[in-house]
């Protein structure tokens, strides 16, 4: 089969239910940022992509336009297949990088960070769900033999179990204990999975790994990821009002879904704006780590 007209992965068409154009864009973006689709490579035709994903061609066109807007694709038109941009990783960092949802932007940036000999990741977040999910991509690449850092240091700041959280909280006040315990269970479970998955690299690959958690005396209104001292990824926690099931009744609560937060990228380099943001973010993180944070134990 001509590689220019093969499916983007070489696999047969998916049999899953029809996807949205954003899901198609997310899948194609992941293939580009992971290297499965190489710079300069022609994409399959829109008809072939529609067949592979089980969607209408209109959904494919909308997905391709999203990726063209992110400068991952060029030559997007009705007449010929699009082409992967010459430098698809470029738009993901720096002042020209479009903000993307955390679930889309974080994994490829952390995978890139794991290409370094000494990986350093600092994070401030509410539960570490996004970080745990994102770490999965470099772990897969390590197990596949494509990455092999010598040392990995991860530091995570999370809210203390002993504070009154600003969020998540019930709208009416009823159910405070349940909401707090639910958040605490998630914080502990995600932290334990993150730590276990990283520390396992010691036994499986001989990598020197250190994972440390400390507790903050406040609820962080933003999330921040610092990668190898050179990059800062920043997002706001935006609160929404939603319902949860509590004691066989519907409980309204104010909560933030961090996985959907739009992540802004700043990278050290010739630009004073980005370089200063990264430096100040490191100063802020280290100040919290060394002063008002306390020991955090990931148990109930």
PDB file of C-alpha atoms in Angstrom:
ATOM      1  CA  UNK A   1       0.000   0.000   0.000  1.00  0.00           C
ATOM      2  CA  UNK A   2       1.253   3.485  -0.863  1.00  0.00           C
ATOM      3  CA  UNK A   3       2.373   5.034   2.501  1.00  0.00           C
ATOM      4  CA  UNK A   4       0.984   8.391   1.425  1.00  0.00           C
ATOM      5  CA  UNK A   5      -2.475   6.918   1.270  1.00  0.00           C
ATOM      6  CA  UNK A   6      -2.332   4.546   4.228  1.00  0.00           C
ATOM      7  CA  UNK A   7      -4.249   5.253   7.416  1.00  0.00           C
ATOM      8  CA  UNK A   8      -2.426   7.516   9.842  1.00  0.00           C
ATOM      9  CA  UNK A   9      -1.440   4.487  11.931  1.00  0.00           C
ATOM     10  CA  UNK A  10      -1.546   1.658   9.433  1.00  0.00           C
ATOM     11  CA  UNK A  11      -4.403   0.116  11.425  1.00  0.00           C
ATOM     12  CA  UNK A  12      -7.830  -0.786  10.136  1.00  0.00           C
ATOM     13  CA  UNK A  13     -10.709   1.529  10.652  1.00  0.00           C
ATOM     14  CA  UNK A  14     -11.824   1.789  14.271  1.00  0.00           C
ATOM     15  CA  UNK A  15     -15.096   0.068  15.137  1.00  0.00           C
ATOM     16  CA  UNK A  16     -15.856   2.430  18.042  1.00  0.00           C
ATOM     17  CA  UNK A  17     -18.920   4.704  18.015  1.00  0.00           C
ATOM     18  CA  UNK A  18     -18.680   7.811  15.844  1.00  0.00           C
ATOM     19  CA  UNK A  19     -16.369  10.440  17.280  1.00  0.00           C
ATOM     20  CA  UNK A  20     -16.625  14.212  17.360  1.00  0.00           C
ATOM     21  CA  UNK A  21     -14.340  16.419  15.277  1.00  0.00           C
ATOM     22  CA  UNK A  22     -12.468  17.393  18.448  1.00  0.00           C
ATOM     23  CA  UNK A  23     -11.773  13.742  19.273  1.00  0.00           C
ATOM     24  CA  UNK A  24     -10.448  13.245  15.746  1.00  0.00           C
ATOM     25  CA  UNK A  25      -8.235  16.316  16.166  1.00  0.00           C
ATOM     26  CA  UNK A  26      -6.990  15.046  19.541  1.00  0.00           C
ATOM     27  CA  UNK A  27      -6.026  11.660  18.047  1.00  0.00           C
ATOM     28  CA  UNK A  28      -4.238  13.157  15.040  1.00  0.00           C
ATOM     29  CA  UNK A  29      -2.488  15.707  17.271  1.00  0.00           C
ATOM     30  CA  UNK A  30      -1.214  12.903  19.498  1.00  0.00           C
ATOM     31  CA  UNK A  31       0.162  11.055  16.474  1.00  0.00           C
ATOM     32  CA  UNK A  32       1.979  14.175  15.281  1.00  0.00           C
ATOM     33  CA  UNK A  33       3.468  15.124  18.648  1.00  0.00           C
ATOM     34  CA  UNK A  34       4.506  11.541  19.399  1.00  0.00           C
ATOM     35  CA  UNK A  35       6.331  11.235  16.071  1.00  0.00           C
ATOM     36  CA  UNK A  36       4.002   8.613  14.596  1.00  0.00           C
ATOM     37  CA  UNK A  37       3.381  11.175  11.860  1.00  0.00           C
ATOM     38  CA  UNK A  38       6.644  12.804  10.768  1.00  0.00           C
ATOM     39  CA  UNK A  39       7.286  16.431   9.699  1.00  0.00           C
ATOM     40  CA  UNK A  40       6.685  16.803   5.972  1.00  0.00           C
ATOM     41  CA  UNK A  41       4.631  13.605   5.720  1.00  0.00           C
ATOM     42  CA  UNK A  42       1.412  13.784   3.740  1.00  0.00           C
ATOM     43  CA  UNK A  43      -1.738  12.874   5.613  1.00  0.00           C
ATOM     44  CA  UNK A  44      -4.290  10.396   4.283  1.00  0.00           C
ATOM     45  CA  UNK A  45      -7.080  11.964   2.262  1.00  0.00           C
ATOM     46  CA  UNK A  46     -10.110  13.333   4.041  1.00  0.00           C
ATOM     47  CA  UNK A  47     -12.148  10.434   2.688  1.00  0.00           C
ATOM     48  CA  UNK A  48      -9.670   7.917   4.124  1.00  0.00           C
ATOM     49  CA  UNK A  49      -9.625   9.653   7.518  1.00  0.00           C
ATOM     50  CA  UNK A  50     -13.434   9.758   7.548  1.00  0.00           C
ATOM     51  CA  UNK A  51     -13.487   6.011   6.863  1.00  0.00           C
ATOM     52  CA  UNK A  52     -10.851   5.273   9.524  1.00  0.00           C
ATOM     53  CA  UNK A  53     -12.570   7.250  12.277  1.00  0.00           C
ATOM     54  CA  UNK A  54     -16.126   6.438  11.209  1.00  0.00           C
ATOM     55  CA  UNK A  55     -17.161  10.091  10.851  1.00  0.00           C
ATOM     56  CA  UNK A  56     -18.470  12.394   8.139  1.00  0.00           C
ATOM     57  CA  UNK A  57     -15.927  14.237   5.993  1.00  0.00           C
ATOM     58  CA  UNK A  58     -17.180  17.519   7.447  1.00  0.00           C
ATOM     59  CA  UNK A  59     -15.941  16.384  10.877  1.00  0.00           C
ATOM     60  CA  UNK A  60     -12.541  15.542   9.380  1.00  0.00           C
ATOM     61  CA  UNK A  61     -12.290  18.970   7.748  1.00  0.00           C
ATOM     62  CA  UNK A  62     -13.094  20.678  11.059  1.00  0.00           C
ATOM     63  CA  UNK A  63     -10.465  18.546  12.835  1.00  0.00           C
ATOM     64  CA  UNK A  64      -7.831  19.376  10.220  1.00  0.00           C
ATOM     65  CA  UNK A  65      -8.605  23.098  10.470  1.00  0.00           C
ATOM     66  CA  UNK A  66      -8.055  22.926  14.244  1.00  0.00           C
ATOM     67  CA  UNK A  67      -4.607  21.397  13.690  1.00  0.00           C
ATOM     68  CA  UNK A  68      -3.835  23.920  10.964  1.00  0.00           C
ATOM     69  CA  UNK A  69      -4.691  26.701  13.426  1.00  0.00           C
ATOM     70  CA  UNK A  70      -2.227  25.136  15.867  1.00  0.00           C
ATOM     71  CA  UNK A  71       0.387  25.099  13.053  1.00  0.00           C
ATOM     72  CA  UNK A  72       0.669  21.329  13.143  1.00  0.00           C
ATOM     73  CA  UNK A  73      -0.624  20.910   9.574  1.00  0.00           C
ATOM     74  CA  UNK A  74      -0.207  22.825   6.323  1.00  0.00           C
ATOM     75  CA  UNK A  75      -1.987  22.717   2.938  1.00  0.00           C
ATOM     76  CA  UNK A  76      -5.358  21.920   4.456  1.00  0.00           C
ATOM     77  CA  UNK A  77      -7.884  22.125   1.637  1.00  0.00           C
ATOM     78  CA  UNK A  78     -10.622  20.116  -0.025  1.00  0.00           C
ATOM     79  CA  UNK A  79      -8.478  19.239  -3.007  1.00  0.00           C
ATOM     80  CA  UNK A  80      -5.427  17.455  -1.628  1.00  0.00           C
ATOM     81  CA  UNK A  81      -4.180  15.740   1.563  1.00  0.00           C
ATOM     82  CA  UNK A  82      -2.755  17.983   4.277  1.00  0.00           C
ATOM     83  CA  UNK A  83       0.922  17.854   5.223  1.00  0.00           C
ATOM     84  CA  UNK A  84       2.455  17.618   8.696  1.00  0.00           C
ATOM     85  CA  UNK A  85       4.205  20.919   9.450  1.00  0.00           C
ATOM     86  CA  UNK A  86       7.995  21.006   9.153  1.00  0.00           C
ATOM     87  CA  UNK A  87       8.357  21.776  12.866  1.00  0.00           C
ATOM     88  CA  UNK A  88       5.233  20.376  14.576  1.00  0.00           C
ATOM     89  CA  UNK A  89       6.739  20.668  18.088  1.00  0.00           C
ATOM     90  CA  UNK A  90       7.480  24.362  17.684  1.00  0.00           C
ATOM     91  CA  UNK A  91       3.965  25.748  18.177  1.00  0.00           C
ATOM     92  CA  UNK A  92       3.591  23.838  21.485  1.00  0.00           C
ATOM     93  CA  UNK A  93       5.957  26.143  23.364  1.00  0.00           C
ATOM     94  CA  UNK A  94       6.818  29.828  23.497  1.00  0.00           C
ATOM     95  CA  UNK A  95       4.786  33.021  23.076  1.00  0.00           C
ATOM     96  CA  UNK A  96       3.227  31.845  19.791  1.00  0.00           C
ATOM     97  CA  UNK A  97       1.996  28.559  21.258  1.00  0.00           C
ATOM     98  CA  UNK A  98      -1.806  28.306  21.373  1.00  0.00           C
ATOM     99  CA  UNK A  99      -3.205  27.394  24.796  1.00  0.00           C
ATOM    100  CA  UNK A 100      -4.515  23.834  24.770  1.00  0.00           C
ATOM    101  CA  UNK A 101      -6.502  21.712  27.257  1.00  0.00           C
ATOM    102  CA  UNK A 102      -4.297  20.086  29.882  1.00  0.00           C
ATOM    103  CA  UNK A 103      -5.143  16.584  28.668  1.00  0.00           C
ATOM    104  CA  UNK A 104      -3.864  17.519  25.203  1.00  0.00           C
ATOM    105  CA  UNK A 105      -0.844  19.697  25.996  1.00  0.00           C
ATOM    106  CA  UNK A 106       0.752  18.181  29.087  1.00  0.00           C
ATOM    107  CA  UNK A 107       1.675  14.641  27.973  1.00  0.00           C
ATOM    108  CA  UNK A 108       3.782  15.619  24.927  1.00  0.00           C
ATOM    109  CA  UNK A 109       5.611  18.319  26.893  1.00  0.00           C
ATOM    110  CA  UNK A 110       6.450  15.903  29.718  1.00  0.00           C
ATOM    111  CA  UNK A 111       7.501  13.264  27.195  1.00  0.00           C
ATOM    112  CA  UNK A 112       9.883  15.818  25.689  1.00  0.00           C
ATOM    113  CA  UNK A 113      11.215  16.627  29.165  1.00  0.00           C
ATOM    114  CA  UNK A 114      11.984  12.928  29.700  1.00  0.00           C
ATOM    115  CA  UNK A 115      14.420  13.022  26.779  1.00  0.00           C
ATOM    116  CA  UNK A 116      16.876  14.803  29.103  1.00  0.00           C
ATOM    117  CA  UNK A 117      19.556  12.921  31.045  1.00  0.00           C
ATOM    118  CA  UNK A 118      18.288  14.424  34.317  1.00  0.00           C
ATOM    119  CA  UNK A 119      14.524  14.974  34.398  1.00  0.00           C
ATOM    120  CA  UNK A 120      13.237  17.543  36.900  1.00  0.00           C
ATOM    121  CA  UNK A 121       9.490  18.115  37.286  1.00  0.00           C
ATOM    122  CA  UNK A 122       7.903  20.395  39.876  1.00  0.00           C
ATOM    123  CA  UNK A 123       4.129  20.688  40.100  1.00  0.00           C
ATOM    124  CA  UNK A 124       1.504  22.619  42.052  1.00  0.00           C
ATOM    125  CA  UNK A 125      -1.983  21.160  41.643  1.00  0.00           C
ATOM    126  CA  UNK A 126      -5.177  20.084  43.381  1.00  0.00           C
ATOM    127  CA  UNK A 127      -5.037  16.290  43.014  1.00  0.00           C
ATOM    128  CA  UNK A 128      -2.233  15.421  40.504  1.00  0.00           C
ATOM    129  CA  UNK A 129      -4.742  13.669  38.189  1.00  0.00           C
ATOM    130  CA  UNK A 130      -3.434  15.443  35.076  1.00  0.00           C
ATOM    131  CA  UNK A 131       0.185  14.816  36.006  1.00  0.00           C
ATOM    132  CA  UNK A 132      -0.423  11.110  36.641  1.00  0.00           C
ATOM    133  CA  UNK A 133      -2.139  10.759  33.257  1.00  0.00           C
ATOM    134  CA  UNK A 134       0.579  12.713  31.445  1.00  0.00           C
ATOM    135  CA  UNK A 135       3.419  10.680  32.960  1.00  0.00           C
ATOM    136  CA  UNK A 136       1.967   7.631  31.225  1.00  0.00           C
ATOM    137  CA  UNK A 137       3.313   8.735  27.828  1.00  0.00           C
ATOM    138  CA  UNK A 138       7.023   8.934  28.769  1.00  0.00           C
ATOM    139  CA  UNK A 139       6.654   5.718  30.787  1.00  0.00           C
ATOM    140  CA  UNK A 140       5.443   3.956  27.650  1.00  0.00           C
ATOM    141  CA  UNK A 141       8.377   5.350  25.691  1.00  0.00           C
ATOM    142  CA  UNK A 142      10.829   4.237  28.392  1.00  0.00           C
ATOM    143  CA  UNK A 143       9.414   0.704  28.398  1.00  0.00           C
ATOM    144  CA  UNK A 144       9.600   0.688  24.585  1.00  0.00           C
ATOM    145  CA  UNK A 145      13.283   1.660  24.733  1.00  0.00           C
ATOM    146  CA  UNK A 146      12.850   5.062  23.088  1.00  0.00           C
ATOM    147  CA  UNK A 147      13.732   7.052  26.234  1.00  0.00           C
ATOM    148  CA  UNK A 148      16.282   6.338  28.973  1.00  0.00           C
ATOM    149  CA  UNK A 149      16.937   9.168  31.433  1.00  0.00           C
ATOM    150  CA  UNK A 150      19.553   8.507  34.110  1.00  0.00           C
ATOM    151  CA  UNK A 151      17.762  10.375  36.891  1.00  0.00           C
ATOM    152  CA  UNK A 152      14.225  11.602  37.576  1.00  0.00           C
ATOM    153  CA  UNK A 153      13.314  14.055  40.354  1.00  0.00           C
ATOM    154  CA  UNK A 154       9.645  14.917  40.861  1.00  0.00           C
ATOM    155  CA  UNK A 155       8.327  17.323  43.504  1.00  0.00           C
ATOM    156  CA  UNK A 156       4.596  17.899  43.953  1.00  0.00           C
ATOM    157  CA  UNK A 157       2.776  20.446  46.112  1.00  0.00           C
ATOM    158  CA  UNK A 158      -0.819  19.502  47.002  1.00  0.00           C
ATOM    159  CA  UNK A 159      -3.344  20.995  49.443  1.00  0.00           C
ATOM    160  CA  UNK A 160      -3.129  19.730  53.005  1.00  0.00           C
ATOM    161  CA  UNK A 161      -5.834  17.381  54.247  1.00  0.00           C
ATOM    162  CA  UNK A 162      -6.227  19.575  57.342  1.00  0.00           C
ATOM    163  CA  UNK A 163      -7.459  22.777  55.677  1.00  0.00           C
ATOM    164  CA  UNK A 164     -10.914  24.002  54.711  1.00  0.00           C
ATOM    165  CA  UNK A 165     -10.755  23.727  50.934  1.00  0.00           C
ATOM    166  CA  UNK A 166     -11.906  26.679  48.845  1.00  0.00           C
ATOM    167  CA  UNK A 167     -13.063  24.058  46.335  1.00  0.00           C
ATOM    168  CA  UNK A 168     -14.509  21.532  45.859  1.00  0.00           C
ATOM    169  CA  UNK A 169     -17.259  22.571  48.297  1.00  0.00           C
ATOM    170  CA  UNK A 170     -21.031  22.082  48.502  1.00  0.00           C
ATOM    171  CA  UNK A 171     -23.117  25.004  47.300  1.00  0.00           C
ATOM    172  CA  UNK A 172     -25.390  24.910  50.357  1.00  0.00           C
ATOM    173  CA  UNK A 173     -22.870  23.744  52.951  1.00  0.00           C
ATOM    174  CA  UNK A 174     -24.568  20.373  53.483  1.00  0.00           C
ATOM    175  CA  UNK A 175     -22.207  17.474  52.793  1.00  0.00           C
ATOM    176  CA  UNK A 176     -18.939  19.244  53.567  1.00  0.00           C
ATOM    177  CA  UNK A 177     -17.344  16.189  55.131  1.00  0.00           C
ATOM    178  CA  UNK A 178     -18.322  13.938  52.239  1.00  0.00           C
ATOM    179  CA  UNK A 179     -16.939  16.332  49.598  1.00  0.00           C
ATOM    180  CA  UNK A 180     -13.697  16.753  51.532  1.00  0.00           C
ATOM    181  CA  UNK A 181     -13.253  13.003  51.996  1.00  0.00           C
ATOM    182  CA  UNK A 182     -13.997  12.405  48.324  1.00  0.00           C
ATOM    183  CA  UNK A 183     -11.317  14.930  47.303  1.00  0.00           C
ATOM    184  CA  UNK A 184      -8.850  13.504  49.836  1.00  0.00           C
ATOM    185  CA  UNK A 185      -9.332   9.970  48.530  1.00  0.00           C
ATOM    186  CA  UNK A 186      -8.637  11.155  44.993  1.00  0.00           C
ATOM    187  CA  UNK A 187      -5.596  13.176  46.058  1.00  0.00           C
ATOM    188  CA  UNK A 188      -4.123  10.187  47.884  1.00  0.00           C
ATOM    189  CA  UNK A 189      -4.947   7.626  45.199  1.00  0.00           C
ATOM    190  CA  UNK A 190      -3.521   9.687  42.339  1.00  0.00           C
ATOM    191  CA  UNK A 191      -0.396  10.534  44.310  1.00  0.00           C
ATOM    192  CA  UNK A 192       0.175   6.889  45.176  1.00  0.00           C
ATOM    193  CA  UNK A 193      -0.220   5.805  41.547  1.00  0.00           C
ATOM    194  CA  UNK A 194       2.143   8.544  40.380  1.00  0.00           C
ATOM    195  CA  UNK A 195       4.769   7.606  42.944  1.00  0.00           C
ATOM    196  CA  UNK A 196       4.434   3.851  42.329  1.00  0.00           C
ATOM    197  CA  UNK A 197       4.705   4.166  38.537  1.00  0.00           C
ATOM    198  CA  UNK A 198       7.796   6.360  38.727  1.00  0.00           C
ATOM    199  CA  UNK A 199       9.592   4.422  41.459  1.00  0.00           C
ATOM    200  CA  UNK A 200       9.028   1.217  39.486  1.00  0.00           C
ATOM    201  CA  UNK A 201      11.551   2.570  36.958  1.00  0.00           C
ATOM    202  CA  UNK A 202      14.284   1.844  39.496  1.00  0.00           C
ATOM    203  CA  UNK A 203      13.692  -1.888  39.330  1.00  0.00           C
ATOM    204  CA  UNK A 204      12.742  -2.182  35.673  1.00  0.00           C
ATOM    205  CA  UNK A 205      15.288   0.178  34.105  1.00  0.00           C
ATOM    206  CA  UNK A 206      17.822   1.118  36.777  1.00  0.00           C
ATOM    207  CA  UNK A 207      16.791   4.793  36.727  1.00  0.00           C
ATOM    208  CA  UNK A 208      17.541   6.880  39.823  1.00  0.00           C
ATOM    209  CA  UNK A 209      14.066   8.145  40.764  1.00  0.00           C
ATOM    210  CA  UNK A 210      12.971  10.419  43.610  1.00  0.00           C
ATOM    211  CA  UNK A 211       9.330  11.475  44.150  1.00  0.00           C
ATOM    212  CA  UNK A 212       8.429  13.849  46.984  1.00  0.00           C
ATOM    213  CA  UNK A 213       5.114  15.376  48.051  1.00  0.00           C
ATOM    214  CA  UNK A 214       4.546  18.309  50.390  1.00  0.00           C
ATOM    215  CA  UNK A 215       1.318  19.863  51.670  1.00  0.00           C
ATOM    216  CA  UNK A 216       0.162  23.432  51.158  1.00  0.00           C
ATOM    217  CA  UNK A 217      -1.912  25.305  53.768  1.00  0.00           C
ATOM    218  CA  UNK A 218      -4.198  26.702  51.043  1.00  0.00           C
ATOM    219  CA  UNK A 219      -6.130  25.652  47.926  1.00  0.00           C
ATOM    220  CA  UNK A 220      -4.112  26.603  44.824  1.00  0.00           C
ATOM    221  CA  UNK A 221      -6.259  28.645  42.399  1.00  0.00           C
ATOM    222  CA  UNK A 222      -3.927  27.683  39.541  1.00  0.00           C
ATOM    223  CA  UNK A 223      -1.932  24.674  38.417  1.00  0.00           C
ATOM    224  CA  UNK A 224       1.735  24.932  37.470  1.00  0.00           C
ATOM    225  CA  UNK A 225       4.203  22.458  35.978  1.00  0.00           C
ATOM    226  CA  UNK A 226       7.925  23.266  35.784  1.00  0.00           C
ATOM    227  CA  UNK A 227       9.960  21.076  33.434  1.00  0.00           C
ATOM    228  CA  UNK A 228      13.752  20.735  33.601  1.00  0.00           C
ATOM    229  CA  UNK A 229      14.209  24.292  34.793  1.00  0.00           C
ATOM    230  CA  UNK A 230      13.446  25.583  31.308  1.00  0.00           C
ATOM    231  CA  UNK A 231       9.693  25.455  30.809  1.00  0.00           C
ATOM    232  CA  UNK A 232       6.618  26.489  32.774  1.00  0.00           C
ATOM    233  CA  UNK A 233       3.094  25.318  31.974  1.00  0.00           C
ATOM    234  CA  UNK A 234       0.349  27.323  33.682  1.00  0.00           C
ATOM    235  CA  UNK A 235      -3.445  27.024  33.884  1.00  0.00           C
ATOM    236  CA  UNK A 236      -6.297  28.499  35.908  1.00  0.00           C
ATOM    237  CA  UNK A 237      -8.708  26.346  37.876  1.00  0.00           C
ATOM    238  CA  UNK A 238     -12.092  27.642  36.710  1.00  0.00           C
ATOM    239  CA  UNK A 239     -14.979  26.757  39.016  1.00  0.00           C
ATOM    240  CA  UNK A 240     -18.268  25.376  37.790  1.00  0.00           C
ATOM    241  CA  UNK A 241     -21.455  24.387  39.533  1.00  0.00           C
ATOM    242  CA  UNK A 242     -22.249  20.706  39.116  1.00  0.00           C
ATOM    243  CA  UNK A 243     -24.176  17.860  40.734  1.00  0.00           C
ATOM    244  CA  UNK A 244     -22.848  14.799  42.523  1.00  0.00           C
ATOM    245  CA  UNK A 245     -24.615  11.862  44.155  1.00  0.00           C
ATOM    246  CA  UNK A 246     -24.437  11.930  47.956  1.00  0.00           C
ATOM    247  CA  UNK A 247     -26.362   9.688  50.355  1.00  0.00           C
ATOM    248  CA  UNK A 248     -28.859   8.777  47.566  1.00  0.00           C
ATOM    249  CA  UNK A 249     -29.524  12.476  46.924  1.00  0.00           C
ATOM    250  CA  UNK A 250     -28.255  15.000  44.421  1.00  0.00           C
ATOM    251  CA  UNK A 251     -25.673  17.366  45.918  1.00  0.00           C
ATOM    252  CA  UNK A 252     -24.741  20.605  44.165  1.00  0.00           C
ATOM    253  CA  UNK A 253     -21.113  21.607  44.511  1.00  0.00           C
ATOM    254  CA  UNK A 254     -18.575  24.101  43.233  1.00  0.00           C
ATOM    255  CA  UNK A 255     -15.701  22.249  41.635  1.00  0.00           C
ATOM    256  CA  UNK A 256     -12.967  22.613  39.020  1.00  0.00           C
ATOM    257  CA  UNK A 257     -12.093  20.066  36.373  1.00  0.00           C
ATOM    258  CA  UNK A 258      -8.392  20.594  35.973  1.00  0.00           C
ATOM    259  CA  UNK A 259      -7.981  18.187  33.057  1.00  0.00           C
ATOM    260  CA  UNK A 260      -9.923  20.645  30.891  1.00  0.00           C
ATOM    261  CA  UNK A 261      -8.053  23.769  32.030  1.00  0.00           C
ATOM    262  CA  UNK A 262      -6.336  25.609  29.195  1.00  0.00           C
ATOM    263  CA  UNK A 263      -2.571  25.256  29.592  1.00  0.00           C
ATOM    264  CA  UNK A 264      -0.295  28.174  28.666  1.00  0.00           C
ATOM    265  CA  UNK A 265       3.345  27.464  27.827  1.00  0.00           C
ATOM    266  CA  UNK A 266       6.354  29.616  28.742  1.00  0.00           C
ATOM    267  CA  UNK A 267       9.922  28.644  27.847  1.00  0.00           C
ATOM    268  CA  UNK A 268      13.326  30.127  28.643  1.00  0.00           C
ATOM    269  CA  UNK A 269      15.047  31.599  25.624  1.00  0.00           C
ATOM    270  CA  UNK A 270      15.712  34.913  23.918  1.00  0.00           C
ATOM    271  CA  UNK A 271      12.300  36.302  24.879  1.00  0.00           C
ATOM    272  CA  UNK A 272      12.421  38.249  28.151  1.00  0.00           C
ATOM    273  CA  UNK A 273       8.721  37.653  28.862  1.00  0.00           C
ATOM    274  CA  UNK A 274       8.913  33.866  28.859  1.00  0.00           C
ATOM    275  CA  UNK A 275      12.301  33.657  30.533  1.00  0.00           C
ATOM    276  CA  UNK A 276      11.184  35.911  33.380  1.00  0.00           C
ATOM    277  CA  UNK A 277       7.961  33.945  33.868  1.00  0.00           C
ATOM    278  CA  UNK A 278       9.870  30.657  34.115  1.00  0.00           C
ATOM    279  CA  UNK A 279      12.403  32.125  36.559  1.00  0.00           C
ATOM    280  CA  UNK A 280       9.735  33.707  38.750  1.00  0.00           C
ATOM    281  CA  UNK A 281       7.689  30.503  38.725  1.00  0.00           C
ATOM    282  CA  UNK A 282      10.697  28.575  40.037  1.00  0.00           C
ATOM    283  CA  UNK A 283      11.273  31.168  42.755  1.00  0.00           C
ATOM    284  CA  UNK A 284       7.601  30.967  43.759  1.00  0.00           C
ATOM    285  CA  UNK A 285       7.594  27.156  43.849  1.00  0.00           C
ATOM    286  CA  UNK A 286      10.827  26.893  45.829  1.00  0.00           C
ATOM    287  CA  UNK A 287       9.643  29.517  48.316  1.00  0.00           C
ATOM    288  CA  UNK A 288       6.465  27.524  49.000  1.00  0.00           C
ATOM    289  CA  UNK A 289       8.423  24.269  49.197  1.00  0.00           C
ATOM    290  CA  UNK A 290      10.989  25.602  51.659  1.00  0.00           C
ATOM    291  CA  UNK A 291       8.756  27.747  53.917  1.00  0.00           C
ATOM    292  CA  UNK A 292       5.049  27.156  54.552  1.00  0.00           C
ATOM    293  CA  UNK A 293       4.616  23.667  53.072  1.00  0.00           C
ATOM    294  CA  UNK A 294       4.709  20.637  55.378  1.00  0.00           C
ATOM    295  CA  UNK A 295       5.170  16.882  55.186  1.00  0.00           C
ATOM    296  CA  UNK A 296       2.450  15.122  53.222  1.00  0.00           C
ATOM    297  CA  UNK A 297       1.495  11.498  53.816  1.00  0.00           C
ATOM    298  CA  UNK A 298      -0.673   9.911  51.128  1.00  0.00           C
ATOM    299  CA  UNK A 299      -3.003   8.047  53.448  1.00  0.00           C
ATOM    300  CA  UNK A 300      -6.490   8.585  54.770  1.00  0.00           C
TER     301      UNK A 300
END
